[in-house]
Short mmCIF file of C-alpha atoms in Angstrom, two decimals:
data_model
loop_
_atom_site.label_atom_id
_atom_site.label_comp_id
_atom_site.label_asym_id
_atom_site.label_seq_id
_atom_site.Cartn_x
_atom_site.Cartn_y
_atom_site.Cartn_z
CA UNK A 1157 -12.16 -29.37 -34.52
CA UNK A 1158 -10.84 -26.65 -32.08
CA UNK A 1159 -13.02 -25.41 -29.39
CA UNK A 1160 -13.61 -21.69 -29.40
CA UNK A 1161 -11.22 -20.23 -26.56
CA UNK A 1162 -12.92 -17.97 -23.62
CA UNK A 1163 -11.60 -14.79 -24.12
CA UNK A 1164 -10.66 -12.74 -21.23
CA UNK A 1165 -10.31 -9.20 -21.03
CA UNK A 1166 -7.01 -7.60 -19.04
CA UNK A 1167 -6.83 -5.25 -17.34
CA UNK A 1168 -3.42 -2.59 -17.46
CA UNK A 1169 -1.33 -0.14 -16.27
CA UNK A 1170 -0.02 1.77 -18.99
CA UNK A 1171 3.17 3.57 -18.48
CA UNK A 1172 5.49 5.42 -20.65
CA UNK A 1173 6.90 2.83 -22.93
CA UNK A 1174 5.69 -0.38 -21.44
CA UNK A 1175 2.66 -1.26 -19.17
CA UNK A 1176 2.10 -3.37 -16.02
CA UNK A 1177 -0.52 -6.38 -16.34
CA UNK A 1178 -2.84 -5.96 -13.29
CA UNK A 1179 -5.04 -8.13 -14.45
CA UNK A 1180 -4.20 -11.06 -16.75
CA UNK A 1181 -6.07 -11.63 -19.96
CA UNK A 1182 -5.55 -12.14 -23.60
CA UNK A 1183 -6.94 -8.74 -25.18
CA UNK A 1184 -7.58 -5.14 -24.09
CA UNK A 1185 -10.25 -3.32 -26.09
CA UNK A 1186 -9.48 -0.03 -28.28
CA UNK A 1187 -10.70 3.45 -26.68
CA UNK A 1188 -11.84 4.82 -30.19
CA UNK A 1189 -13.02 1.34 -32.40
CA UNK A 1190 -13.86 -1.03 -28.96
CA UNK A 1191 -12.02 -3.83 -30.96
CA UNK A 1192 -9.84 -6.58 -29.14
CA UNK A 1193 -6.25 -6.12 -28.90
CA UNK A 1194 -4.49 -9.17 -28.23
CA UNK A 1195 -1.72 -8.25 -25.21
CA UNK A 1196 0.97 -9.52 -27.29
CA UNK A 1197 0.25 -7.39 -30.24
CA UNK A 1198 -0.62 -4.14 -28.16
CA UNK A 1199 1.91 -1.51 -29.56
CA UNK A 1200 -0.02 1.77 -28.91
CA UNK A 1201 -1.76 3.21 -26.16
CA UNK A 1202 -1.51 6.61 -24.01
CA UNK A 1203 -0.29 6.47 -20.14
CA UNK A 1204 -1.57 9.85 -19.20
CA UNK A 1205 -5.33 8.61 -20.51
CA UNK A 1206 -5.12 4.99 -19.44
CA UNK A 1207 -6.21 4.38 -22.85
CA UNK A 1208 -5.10 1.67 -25.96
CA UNK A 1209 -5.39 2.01 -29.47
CA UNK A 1210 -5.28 -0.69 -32.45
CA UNK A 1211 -3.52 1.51 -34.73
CA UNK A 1212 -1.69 4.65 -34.70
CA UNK A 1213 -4.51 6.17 -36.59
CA UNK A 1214 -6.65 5.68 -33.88
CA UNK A 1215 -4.44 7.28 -31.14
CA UNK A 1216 -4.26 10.18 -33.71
CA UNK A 1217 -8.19 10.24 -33.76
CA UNK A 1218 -8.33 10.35 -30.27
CA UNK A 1219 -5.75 13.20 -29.74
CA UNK A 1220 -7.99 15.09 -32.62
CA UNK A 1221 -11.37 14.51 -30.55
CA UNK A 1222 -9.74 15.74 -27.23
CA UNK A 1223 -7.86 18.40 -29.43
CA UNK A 1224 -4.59 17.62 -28.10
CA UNK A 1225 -3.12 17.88 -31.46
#
C-alpha cells in the first residue's frame, strides 16, 4: 500500500508565458475554484494578477467578474 504523499503548496512568479518557482511545491491552488493544480500540469494563469486557473474557463470567469472582458 502507498502512503499518502504530503502535499506542498508553491509558491510562483508568473510571467508572460512561463513563471519562476519561488517556492517549490507540487500544486498551486486555482483563484476562482481553490482546487490544486499540480506545477507540471499548470497551463493557465494571468501575470498581471499573480493569479492561476485550472481551466481556461476559469480564467474567462475571472476576466468576466473583474469585467476585463
Amino acid at each position: 500500500m502507498t502512503e499518502p504523499r504530503n502535499r506542498v503548496e508553491a509558491k510562483l512568479l508568473f510571467e508572460c508565458g512561463s513563471f519562476e518557482v519561488l517556492k517549490a511545491g507540487d500544486h498551486v491552488r486555482c483563484a476562482v475554484t481553490g482546487e490544486p493544480i499540480e506545477v507540471d500540469a499548470l497551463n493557465y494563469w494571468n501575470a498581471e494578477l499573480q493569479e492561476a486557473y485550472a481551466t481556461p474557463q476559469d480564467m474567462l470567469a475571472r476576466l468576466r467578474e473583474l469585467k476585463r472582458i
